Amino acid sequence: MESLPSPGAKVGASLTALTVMVASFRDSVTHWLDVVLPADLYVRAAMGTGAADTVYFPPELVREVAQVPGVKRLATQRFVPLQFDASRPPVALIARDSDGEGRGTALVGQPLPVPEGHIPIWVSEAMVDLYGARPGQVFAPLSKHFEPHSRVERPLAATFFVAGVWRDYARQSGAIVIDRRDYERLTGDRRVNDLALWLADGADAAQVQAGVRRAALKGADGGAGADSALEFASAAQIRATSLRIFDRSFAVTYWLQAVAIVIGLFGVAASFSAQVLARRKEFGLLAHLGFTRRQILTVVAGEGAAWTAIGALAGLLLGLAVSVVLVKVVNPQSFHWTMDLAAPWTRLAALCLAVVAAGTVTAWLSG
């Protein structure tokens, strides 16, 4: 009987590792969405970073949108692709309204004080892994990417200080956040790609959208194009869509869990079948002593429950250890982002009970 816990342990370990990894990732993404989506309504002019220079909001249109009835506050974002390495995808430079401490960027840890004369930037975790942009250091490669625009005859010299690192689950190639005022002062580029709108109390989102479309039509020759180029989404819609895509992407893990259970139960069935065949004389003696077939099968099922429970507990502990490695080591190395470890104890307990119940039934049937 010494080999019987092995299938249950393998099932428990695989189920635990997959469950904890997916739950940790989903919990981290949910928290990240809460941080990066503080506004009520979002308006996008460009479909992607590559179109940021051709589809945008000019400053005049931004001022008009700010005056739309129902808009309480407005924040802007400008996206610029930067090519640090020809063998890698471009890095996204995000110029946005900032409080100087990187809030709203899902910071990992506390922001660092910026030395006098330096311009603070906040880099995603991928920038640390791919380009060595570590917090507390000057990131020199960024300086050469500030090209002169029509309003500035030459680019201004700037020393960029990495004031913090933030989580970015949207871009694996890296992203840099810079204060919009510093970006405009250095480049003279006042174009905007995204608008974040906070609505006044009682304001109707549909009416605000209509007002923004009217402003876009009025200033269509300014760069944003017709109102059909605009994309509107509330924070709730973006959150729901993101989590739906996440769940769809990881739906295969549930099939993997089912396959793991089936494989483990086949192992339990094979082990118990072998044990039953080897113990035929023992069961014959029990029958001679007056045990019924049902009672003998109850003994076999009880042994199956005990051994499967031991295997499930061992698998739970082993799976937790594996999940720590997956979350803390494998995931950052593979995707260049971190996440918080979250163990869904209720789900894990239900999985262990399901494995024990399935193992008991399987042992009874094989007996």
PDB file of C-alpha atoms in Angstrom, residues 59-342:
ATOM      1  CA  PRO A  59      -4.986  70.974 -27.595  1.00  0.00           C
ATOM      2  CA  GLU A  60      -7.974  73.012 -28.790  1.00  0.00           C
ATOM      3  CA  LEU A  61     -10.225  69.949 -28.817  1.00  0.00           C
ATOM      4  CA  VAL A  62      -9.042  68.939 -25.350  1.00  0.00           C
ATOM      5  CA  ARG A  63     -10.098  72.346 -24.037  1.00  0.00           C
ATOM      6  CA  GLU A  64     -13.493  71.990 -25.692  1.00  0.00           C
ATOM      7  CA  VAL A  65     -14.016  68.520 -24.230  1.00  0.00           C
ATOM      8  CA  ALA A  66     -13.201  69.896 -20.782  1.00  0.00           C
ATOM      9  CA  GLN A  67     -16.112  72.348 -21.216  1.00  0.00           C
ATOM     10  CA  VAL A  68     -18.645  69.666 -22.207  1.00  0.00           C
ATOM     11  CA  PRO A  69     -21.585  69.692 -19.753  1.00  0.00           C
ATOM     12  CA  GLY A  70     -21.241  66.895 -17.231  1.00  0.00           C
ATOM     13  CA  VAL A  71     -17.420  66.737 -17.316  1.00  0.00           C
ATOM     14  CA  LYS A  72     -16.092  67.451 -13.851  1.00  0.00           C
ATOM     15  CA  ARG A  73     -12.395  66.828 -14.457  1.00  0.00           C
ATOM     16  CA  LEU A  74     -10.218  65.744 -17.360  1.00  0.00           C
ATOM     17  CA  ALA A  75      -6.816  64.055 -17.602  1.00  0.00           C
ATOM     18  CA  THR A  76      -4.805  63.343 -20.744  1.00  0.00           C
ATOM     19  CA  GLN A  77      -2.349  60.740 -21.988  1.00  0.00           C
ATOM     20  CA  ARG A  78       0.085  60.843 -24.878  1.00  0.00           C
ATOM     21  CA  PHE A  79       1.658  57.657 -26.293  1.00  0.00           C
ATOM     22  CA  VAL A  80       4.978  57.685 -28.161  1.00  0.00           C
ATOM     23  CA  PRO A  81       6.746  54.505 -29.386  1.00  0.00           C
ATOM     24  CA  LEU A  82      10.479  54.401 -28.600  1.00  0.00           C
ATOM     25  CA  GLN A  83      12.910  51.982 -30.225  1.00  0.00           C
ATOM     26  CA  PHE A  84      15.718  51.220 -27.767  1.00  0.00           C
ATOM     27  CA  ASP A  85      16.690  47.908 -29.368  1.00  0.00           C
ATOM     28  CA  ALA A  86      16.078  47.010 -33.005  1.00  0.00           C
ATOM     29  CA  SER A  87      15.666  43.343 -32.081  1.00  0.00           C
ATOM     30  CA  ARG A  88      12.818  44.076 -29.650  1.00  0.00           C
ATOM     31  CA  PRO A  89       9.371  45.660 -29.967  1.00  0.00           C
ATOM     32  CA  PRO A  90       9.111  49.404 -29.282  1.00  0.00           C
ATOM     33  CA  VAL A  91       8.768  50.699 -25.742  1.00  0.00           C
ATOM     34  CA  ALA A  92       5.725  52.860 -24.982  1.00  0.00           C
ATOM     35  CA  LEU A  93       6.457  56.310 -23.582  1.00  0.00           C
ATOM     36  CA  ILE A  94       3.348  57.535 -21.750  1.00  0.00           C
ATOM     37  CA  ALA A  95       3.094  61.242 -20.994  1.00  0.00           C
ATOM     38  CA  ARG A  96       0.293  61.710 -18.501  1.00  0.00           C
ATOM     39  CA  ASP A  97      -0.878  64.030 -15.756  1.00  0.00           C
ATOM     40  CA  SER A  98       1.046  63.082 -12.638  1.00  0.00           C
ATOM     41  CA  ASP A  99       1.261  64.153  -9.019  1.00  0.00           C
ATOM     42  CA  GLY A 100       5.034  63.686  -8.999  1.00  0.00           C
ATOM     43  CA  GLU A 101       4.871  60.451  -7.018  1.00  0.00           C
ATOM     44  CA  GLY A 102       3.700  58.015  -9.677  1.00  0.00           C
ATOM     45  CA  ARG A 103       0.238  57.450  -8.243  1.00  0.00           C
ATOM     46  CA  GLY A 104      -2.157  55.794 -10.636  1.00  0.00           C
ATOM     47  CA  THR A 105       0.565  53.582 -12.090  1.00  0.00           C
ATOM     48  CA  ALA A 106       0.328  50.557  -9.753  1.00  0.00           C
ATOM     49  CA  LEU A 107       3.707  51.239  -8.186  1.00  0.00           C
ATOM     50  CA  VAL A 108       5.692  48.364  -6.714  1.00  0.00           C
ATOM     51  CA  GLY A 109       7.044  49.787  -3.480  1.00  0.00           C
ATOM     52  CA  GLN A 110       7.400  53.458  -2.577  1.00  0.00           C
ATOM     53  CA  PRO A 111       8.475  56.248  -4.972  1.00  0.00           C
ATOM     54  CA  LEU A 112      12.011  57.556  -4.528  1.00  0.00           C
ATOM     55  CA  PRO A 113      12.880  61.224  -3.916  1.00  0.00           C
ATOM     56  CA  VAL A 114      14.062  62.856  -7.137  1.00  0.00           C
ATOM     57  CA  PRO A 115      17.416  64.666  -7.046  1.00  0.00           C
ATOM     58  CA  GLU A 116      17.357  68.326  -7.971  1.00  0.00           C
ATOM     59  CA  GLY A 117      17.741  68.947 -11.683  1.00  0.00           C
ATOM     60  CA  HIS A 118      16.514  65.469 -12.647  1.00  0.00           C
ATOM     61  CA  ILE A 119      13.267  64.565 -14.376  1.00  0.00           C
ATOM     62  CA  PRO A 120      11.371  61.716 -12.719  1.00  0.00           C
ATOM     63  CA  ILE A 121      10.177  58.752 -14.763  1.00  0.00           C
ATOM     64  CA  TRP A 122       8.389  55.590 -13.693  1.00  0.00           C
ATOM     65  CA  VAL A 123       9.238  52.424 -15.581  1.00  0.00           C
ATOM     66  CA  SER A 124       7.362  49.151 -15.922  1.00  0.00           C
ATOM     67  CA  GLU A 125       8.891  45.945 -14.603  1.00  0.00           C
ATOM     68  CA  ALA A 126       9.775  44.890 -18.141  1.00  0.00           C
ATOM     69  CA  MET A 127      12.073  47.929 -18.425  1.00  0.00           C
ATOM     70  CA  VAL A 128      14.053  46.712 -15.418  1.00  0.00           C
ATOM     71  CA  ASP A 129      14.524  43.234 -16.867  1.00  0.00           C
ATOM     72  CA  LEU A 130      15.063  44.188 -20.507  1.00  0.00           C
ATOM     73  CA  TYR A 131      16.943  47.500 -20.275  1.00  0.00           C
ATOM     74  CA  GLY A 132      18.307  47.673 -16.729  1.00  0.00           C
ATOM     75  CA  ALA A 133      16.275  50.768 -15.791  1.00  0.00           C
ATOM     76  CA  ARG A 134      16.522  50.197 -12.055  1.00  0.00           C
ATOM     77  CA  PRO A 135      14.978  52.552  -9.477  1.00  0.00           C
ATOM     78  CA  GLY A 136      17.344  55.142  -8.077  1.00  0.00           C
ATOM     79  CA  GLN A 137      19.437  55.270 -11.265  1.00  0.00           C
ATOM     80  CA  VAL A 138      19.676  57.650 -14.206  1.00  0.00           C
ATOM     81  CA  PHE A 139      18.279  56.169 -17.425  1.00  0.00           C
ATOM     82  CA  ALA A 140      20.456  57.769 -20.089  1.00  0.00           C
ATOM     83  CA  PRO A 141      19.074  55.969 -23.196  1.00  0.00           C
ATOM     84  CA  LEU A 142      15.834  57.943 -22.957  1.00  0.00           C
ATOM     85  CA  SER A 143      17.473  61.348 -23.571  1.00  0.00           C
ATOM     86  CA  LYS A 144      18.323  60.792 -27.241  1.00  0.00           C
ATOM     87  CA  HIS A 145      14.703  60.007 -28.120  1.00  0.00           C
ATOM     88  CA  PHE A 146      13.462  63.537 -27.492  1.00  0.00           C
ATOM     89  CA  GLU A 147      13.478  65.011 -30.982  1.00  0.00           C
ATOM     90  CA  PRO A 148      12.723  68.685 -31.729  1.00  0.00           C
ATOM     91  CA  HIS A 149       9.198  69.601 -32.813  1.00  0.00           C
ATOM     92  CA  SER A 150       7.852  72.654 -34.566  1.00  0.00           C
ATOM     93  CA  ARG A 151       7.527  74.641 -31.337  1.00  0.00           C
ATOM     94  CA  VAL A 152      11.047  73.878 -30.154  1.00  0.00           C
ATOM     95  CA  GLU A 153      14.094  74.537 -32.283  1.00  0.00           C
ATOM     96  CA  ARG A 154      16.277  71.991 -30.522  1.00  0.00           C
ATOM     97  CA  PRO A 155      15.698  69.307 -27.901  1.00  0.00           C
ATOM     98  CA  LEU A 156      16.462  70.327 -24.343  1.00  0.00           C
ATOM     99  CA  ALA A 157      19.037  68.433 -22.341  1.00  0.00           C
ATOM    100  CA  ALA A 158      17.434  66.240 -19.715  1.00  0.00           C
ATOM    101  CA  THR A 159      18.558  63.755 -17.095  1.00  0.00           C
ATOM    102  CA  PHE A 160      15.924  61.133 -16.392  1.00  0.00           C
ATOM    103  CA  PHE A 161      15.810  59.601 -12.922  1.00  0.00           C
ATOM    104  CA  VAL A 162      13.976  56.314 -12.344  1.00  0.00           C
ATOM    105  CA  ALA A 163      11.760  57.254  -9.400  1.00  0.00           C
ATOM    106  CA  GLY A 164       9.822  53.994  -9.231  1.00  0.00           C
ATOM    107  CA  VAL A 165       8.753  50.751 -10.873  1.00  0.00           C
ATOM    108  CA  TRP A 166       5.153  49.882 -11.718  1.00  0.00           C
ATOM    109  CA  ARG A 167       3.249  46.843 -12.884  1.00  0.00           C
ATOM    110  CA  ASP A 168       2.016  46.859 -16.450  1.00  0.00           C
ATOM    111  CA  TYR A 169       0.017  43.809 -17.508  1.00  0.00           C
ATOM    112  CA  ALA A 170      -0.788  45.370 -20.903  1.00  0.00           C
ATOM    113  CA  ARG A 171       2.704  45.670 -22.423  1.00  0.00           C
ATOM    114  CA  GLN A 172       5.414  43.011 -22.113  1.00  0.00           C
ATOM    115  CA  SER A 173       7.883  45.045 -24.173  1.00  0.00           C
ATOM    116  CA  GLY A 174       8.137  47.826 -21.577  1.00  0.00           C
ATOM    117  CA  ALA A 175       6.613  51.223 -20.817  1.00  0.00           C
ATOM    118  CA  ILE A 176       7.826  54.501 -19.331  1.00  0.00           C
ATOM    119  CA  VAL A 177       5.599  57.079 -17.645  1.00  0.00           C
ATOM    120  CA  ILE A 178       6.659  60.733 -17.624  1.00  0.00           C
ATOM    121  CA  ASP A 179       4.807  63.768 -16.366  1.00  0.00           C
ATOM    122  CA  ARG A 180       2.930  65.467 -19.197  1.00  0.00           C
ATOM    123  CA  ARG A 181       4.301  68.895 -18.266  1.00  0.00           C
ATOM    124  CA  ASP A 182       7.900  67.660 -18.446  1.00  0.00           C
ATOM    125  CA  TYR A 183       7.207  65.991 -21.791  1.00  0.00           C
ATOM    126  CA  GLU A 184       5.638  69.112 -23.287  1.00  0.00           C
ATOM    127  CA  ARG A 185       8.433  71.325 -21.935  1.00  0.00           C
ATOM    128  CA  LEU A 186      11.082  69.108 -23.512  1.00  0.00           C
ATOM    129  CA  THR A 187       9.414  68.460 -26.867  1.00  0.00           C
ATOM    130  CA  GLY A 188       6.699  71.056 -27.410  1.00  0.00           C
ATOM    131  CA  ASP A 189       4.398  68.184 -28.384  1.00  0.00           C
ATOM    132  CA  ARG A 190       0.955  68.920 -26.959  1.00  0.00           C
ATOM    133  CA  ARG A 191      -0.979  66.223 -28.806  1.00  0.00           C
ATOM    134  CA  VAL A 192      -3.115  63.799 -26.801  1.00  0.00           C
ATOM    135  CA  ASN A 193      -4.232  60.232 -27.568  1.00  0.00           C
ATOM    136  CA  ASP A 194      -6.405  59.335 -24.578  1.00  0.00           C
ATOM    137  CA  LEU A 195      -8.766  61.305 -22.365  1.00  0.00           C
ATOM    138  CA  ALA A 196      -9.905  60.282 -18.883  1.00  0.00           C
ATOM    139  CA  LEU A 197     -13.121  61.990 -17.835  1.00  0.00           C
ATOM    140  CA  TRP A 198     -14.517  62.274 -14.326  1.00  0.00           C
ATOM    141  CA  LEU A 199     -18.246  62.994 -14.548  1.00  0.00           C
ATOM    142  CA  ALA A 200     -20.171  65.365 -12.338  1.00  0.00           C
ATOM    143  CA  ASP A 201     -22.717  63.953  -9.919  1.00  0.00           C
ATOM    144  CA  GLY A 202     -25.858  62.990 -11.791  1.00  0.00           C
ATOM    145  CA  ALA A 203     -24.287  63.443 -15.218  1.00  0.00           C
ATOM    146  CA  ASP A 204     -25.451  61.059 -17.943  1.00  0.00           C
ATOM    147  CA  ALA A 205     -22.587  59.228 -19.648  1.00  0.00           C
ATOM    148  CA  ALA A 206     -24.467  58.993 -22.958  1.00  0.00           C
ATOM    149  CA  GLN A 207     -25.015  62.755 -23.063  1.00  0.00           C
ATOM    150  CA  VAL A 208     -21.352  63.363 -22.241  1.00  0.00           C
ATOM    151  CA  GLN A 209     -20.344  61.051 -25.099  1.00  0.00           C
ATOM    152  CA  ALA A 210     -22.628  62.937 -27.457  1.00  0.00           C
ATOM    153  CA  GLY A 211     -21.058  66.211 -26.341  1.00  0.00           C
ATOM    154  CA  VAL A 212     -17.552  64.881 -26.968  1.00  0.00           C
ATOM    155  CA  ARG A 213     -18.574  63.691 -30.444  1.00  0.00           C
ATOM    156  CA  ARG A 214     -19.981  67.101 -31.270  1.00  0.00           C
ATOM    157  CA  ALA A 215     -16.732  68.725 -30.158  1.00  0.00           C
ATOM    158  CA  ALA A 216     -14.759  66.246 -32.278  1.00  0.00           C
ATOM    159  CA  LEU A 217     -16.902  66.981 -35.359  1.00  0.00           C
ATOM    160  CA  LYS A 218     -16.446  70.696 -34.835  1.00  0.00           C
ATOM    161  CA  GLY A 219     -12.685  70.322 -34.735  1.00  0.00           C
ATOM    162  CA  ALA A 220     -12.335  67.431 -37.180  1.00  0.00           C
ATOM    163  CA  ASP A 221      -9.692  69.271 -39.191  1.00  0.00           C
ATOM    164  CA  GLY A 222      -7.523  69.564 -36.096  1.00  0.00           C
ATOM    165  CA  GLY A 223      -6.289  65.991 -36.088  1.00  0.00           C
ATOM    166  CA  ALA A 224      -8.802  63.783 -34.311  1.00  0.00           C
ATOM    167  CA  GLY A 225     -10.788  63.120 -37.456  1.00  0.00           C
ATOM    168  CA  ALA A 226     -14.483  62.398 -37.537  1.00  0.00           C
ATOM    169  CA  ASP A 227     -16.308  61.237 -34.472  1.00  0.00           C
ATOM    170  CA  SER A 228     -16.214  57.662 -35.778  1.00  0.00           C
ATOM    171  CA  ALA A 229     -12.493  57.601 -34.901  1.00  0.00           C
ATOM    172  CA  LEU A 230     -13.303  57.921 -31.212  1.00  0.00           C
ATOM    173  CA  GLU A 231     -13.672  54.985 -28.849  1.00  0.00           C
ATOM    174  CA  PHE A 232     -15.644  55.368 -25.615  1.00  0.00           C
ATOM    175  CA  ALA A 233     -15.540  52.993 -22.668  1.00  0.00           C
ATOM    176  CA  SER A 234     -16.398  53.254 -19.017  1.00  0.00           C
ATOM    177  CA  ALA A 235     -14.092  51.920 -16.324  1.00  0.00           C
ATOM    178  CA  ALA A 236     -16.600  49.138 -15.616  1.00  0.00           C
ATOM    179  CA  GLN A 237     -16.685  48.121 -19.297  1.00  0.00           C
ATOM    180  CA  ILE A 238     -12.901  48.019 -19.592  1.00  0.00           C
ATOM    181  CA  ARG A 239     -12.645  46.052 -16.379  1.00  0.00           C
ATOM    182  CA  ALA A 240     -15.321  43.535 -17.422  1.00  0.00           C
ATOM    183  CA  THR A 241     -13.791  43.082 -20.892  1.00  0.00           C
ATOM    184  CA  SER A 242     -10.292  42.618 -19.484  1.00  0.00           C
ATOM    185  CA  LEU A 243     -11.396  40.009 -16.952  1.00  0.00           C
ATOM    186  CA  ARG A 244     -13.497  38.219 -19.581  1.00  0.00           C
ATOM    187  CA  ILE A 245     -10.449  37.975 -21.854  1.00  0.00           C
ATOM    188  CA  PHE A 246      -8.400  36.760 -18.900  1.00  0.00           C
ATOM    189  CA  ASP A 247     -10.904  34.046 -18.008  1.00  0.00           C
ATOM    190  CA  ARG A 248     -11.149  32.961 -21.635  1.00  0.00           C
ATOM    191  CA  SER A 249      -7.359  32.775 -21.911  1.00  0.00           C
ATOM    192  CA  PHE A 250      -7.054  30.583 -18.832  1.00  0.00           C
ATOM    193  CA  ALA A 251     -10.095  28.413 -19.515  1.00  0.00           C
ATOM    194  CA  VAL A 252      -7.695  25.686 -20.687  1.00  0.00           C
ATOM    195  CA  THR A 253      -6.395  25.356 -17.130  1.00  0.00           C
ATOM    196  CA  TYR A 254      -9.745  23.927 -16.045  1.00  0.00           C
ATOM    197  CA  TRP A 255      -9.427  21.252 -18.719  1.00  0.00           C
ATOM    198  CA  LEU A 256      -5.898  20.564 -17.515  1.00  0.00           C
ATOM    199  CA  GLN A 257      -7.239  20.132 -14.005  1.00  0.00           C
ATOM    200  CA  ALA A 258      -9.843  17.660 -15.255  1.00  0.00           C
ATOM    201  CA  VAL A 259      -7.164  15.721 -17.153  1.00  0.00           C
ATOM    202  CA  ALA A 260      -4.985  15.652 -14.023  1.00  0.00           C
ATOM    203  CA  ILE A 261      -7.871  14.255 -11.981  1.00  0.00           C
ATOM    204  CA  VAL A 262      -8.595  11.548 -14.564  1.00  0.00           C
ATOM    205  CA  ILE A 263      -4.938  10.532 -14.784  1.00  0.00           C
ATOM    206  CA  GLY A 264      -4.627  10.440 -11.018  1.00  0.00           C
ATOM    207  CA  LEU A 265      -7.780   8.370 -10.640  1.00  0.00           C
ATOM    208  CA  PHE A 266      -6.516   5.891 -13.210  1.00  0.00           C
ATOM    209  CA  GLY A 267      -3.409   5.549 -11.051  1.00  0.00           C
ATOM    210  CA  VAL A 268      -5.524   5.026  -7.947  1.00  0.00           C
ATOM    211  CA  ALA A 269      -7.672   2.444  -9.762  1.00  0.00           C
ATOM    212  CA  ALA A 270      -4.620   0.564 -11.032  1.00  0.00           C
ATOM    213  CA  SER A 271      -3.011   0.559  -7.584  1.00  0.00           C
ATOM    214  CA  PHE A 272      -6.117  -0.649  -5.813  1.00  0.00           C
ATOM    215  CA  SER A 273      -6.833  -3.273  -8.452  1.00  0.00           C
ATOM    216  CA  ALA A 274      -3.331  -4.667  -7.979  1.00  0.00           C
ATOM    217  CA  GLN A 275      -3.741  -4.609  -4.197  1.00  0.00           C
ATOM    218  CA  VAL A 276      -7.114  -6.340  -4.373  1.00  0.00           C
ATOM    219  CA  LEU A 277      -5.660  -9.101  -6.558  1.00  0.00           C
ATOM    220  CA  ALA A 278      -2.694  -9.491  -4.204  1.00  0.00           C
ATOM    221  CA  ARG A 279      -4.984  -9.692  -1.153  1.00  0.00           C
ATOM    222  CA  ARG A 280      -7.488 -12.230  -2.465  1.00  0.00           C
ATOM    223  CA  LYS A 281      -6.592 -14.684   0.291  1.00  0.00           C
ATOM    224  CA  GLU A 282      -7.091 -11.977   2.914  1.00  0.00           C
ATOM    225  CA  PHE A 283     -10.502 -11.086   1.538  1.00  0.00           C
ATOM    226  CA  GLY A 284     -11.377 -14.796   1.316  1.00  0.00           C
ATOM    227  CA  LEU A 285     -10.532 -15.160   5.012  1.00  0.00           C
ATOM    228  CA  LEU A 286     -12.716 -12.163   5.830  1.00  0.00           C
ATOM    229  CA  ALA A 287     -15.548 -13.703   3.845  1.00  0.00           C
ATOM    230  CA  HIS A 288     -15.043 -16.990   5.709  1.00  0.00           C
ATOM    231  CA  LEU A 289     -15.282 -15.084   8.993  1.00  0.00           C
ATOM    232  CA  GLY A 290     -18.657 -13.717   7.975  1.00  0.00           C
ATOM    233  CA  PHE A 291     -17.845 -10.450   6.165  1.00  0.00           C
ATOM    234  CA  THR A 292     -20.227  -9.704   3.328  1.00  0.00           C
ATOM    235  CA  ARG A 293     -19.104  -8.510  -0.079  1.00  0.00           C
ATOM    236  CA  ARG A 294     -20.450  -5.060   0.757  1.00  0.00           C
ATOM    237  CA  GLN A 295     -18.451  -4.919   4.002  1.00  0.00           C
ATOM    238  CA  ILE A 296     -15.243  -5.936   2.244  1.00  0.00           C
ATOM    239  CA  LEU A 297     -15.796  -3.243  -0.390  1.00  0.00           C
ATOM    240  CA  THR A 298     -16.404  -0.775   2.446  1.00  0.00           C
ATOM    241  CA  VAL A 299     -12.999  -1.676   3.888  1.00  0.00           C
ATOM    242  CA  VAL A 300     -11.375  -1.153   0.486  1.00  0.00           C
ATOM    243  CA  ALA A 301     -13.173   2.168   0.031  1.00  0.00           C
ATOM    244  CA  GLY A 302     -12.120   3.278   3.533  1.00  0.00           C
ATOM    245  CA  GLU A 303      -8.505   2.478   2.741  1.00  0.00           C
ATOM    246  CA  GLY A 304      -8.882   4.394  -0.515  1.00  0.00           C
ATOM    247  CA  ALA A 305     -10.286   7.412   1.335  1.00  0.00           C
ATOM    248  CA  ALA A 306      -7.467   7.352   3.890  1.00  0.00           C
ATOM    249  CA  TRP A 307      -4.663   6.981   1.357  1.00  0.00           C
ATOM    250  CA  THR A 308      -6.177   9.514  -1.040  1.00  0.00           C
ATOM    251  CA  ALA A 309      -6.596  12.005   1.824  1.00  0.00           C
ATOM    252  CA  ILE A 310      -2.935  11.584   2.756  1.00  0.00           C
ATOM    253  CA  GLY A 311      -1.978  11.997  -0.896  1.00  0.00           C
ATOM    254  CA  ALA A 312      -4.188  15.058  -1.313  1.00  0.00           C
ATOM    255  CA  LEU A 313      -2.649  16.699   1.778  1.00  0.00           C
ATOM    256  CA  ALA A 314       0.859  15.919   0.566  1.00  0.00           C
ATOM    257  CA  GLY A 315      -0.078  17.213  -2.895  1.00  0.00           C
ATOM    258  CA  LEU A 316      -1.514  20.394  -1.373  1.00  0.00           C
ATOM    259  CA  LEU A 317       1.741  21.164   0.415  1.00  0.00           C
ATOM    260  CA  LEU A 318       3.825  20.263  -2.636  1.00  0.00           C
ATOM    261  CA  GLY A 319       1.531  22.265  -4.931  1.00  0.00           C
ATOM    262  CA  LEU A 320       1.830  25.342  -2.711  1.00  0.00           C
ATOM    263  CA  ALA A 321       5.615  25.095  -2.937  1.00  0.00           C
ATOM    264  CA  VAL A 322       5.444  24.727  -6.727  1.00  0.00           C
ATOM    265  CA  SER A 323       3.023  27.650  -7.025  1.00  0.00           C
ATOM    266  CA  VAL A 324       5.444  29.893  -5.098  1.00  0.00           C
ATOM    267  CA  VAL A 325       8.136  29.031  -7.648  1.00  0.00           C
ATOM    268  CA  LEU A 326       5.732  29.674 -10.545  1.00  0.00           C
ATOM    269  CA  VAL A 327       4.527  33.023  -9.179  1.00  0.00           C
ATOM    270  CA  LYS A 328       7.796  34.382  -7.812  1.00  0.00           C
ATOM    271  CA  VAL A 329      10.362  32.951 -10.245  1.00  0.00           C
ATOM    272  CA  VAL A 330       8.975  31.518 -13.484  1.00  0.00           C
ATOM    273  CA  ASN A 331       6.370  34.201 -14.171  1.00  0.00           C
ATOM    274  CA  PRO A 332       8.742  37.227 -13.815  1.00  0.00           C
ATOM    275  CA  GLN A 333      11.387  35.505 -15.925  1.00  0.00           C
ATOM    276  CA  SER A 334       8.901  34.614 -18.674  1.00  0.00           C
ATOM    277  CA  PHE A 335       6.666  37.704 -18.816  1.00  0.00           C
ATOM    278  CA  HIS A 336       8.680  40.432 -17.025  1.00  0.00           C
ATOM    279  CA  TRP A 337       5.994  41.261 -14.494  1.00  0.00           C
ATOM    280  CA  THR A 338       5.304  40.221 -10.923  1.00  0.00           C
ATOM    281  CA  MET A 339       2.111  39.387  -9.072  1.00  0.00           C
ATOM    282  CA  ASP A 340       1.016  38.859  -5.502  1.00  0.00           C
ATOM    283  CA  LEU A 341       0.608  35.327  -4.218  1.00  0.00           C
ATOM    284  CA  ALA A 342      -3.059  34.606  -3.487  1.00  0.00           C
TER     285      ALA A 342
END
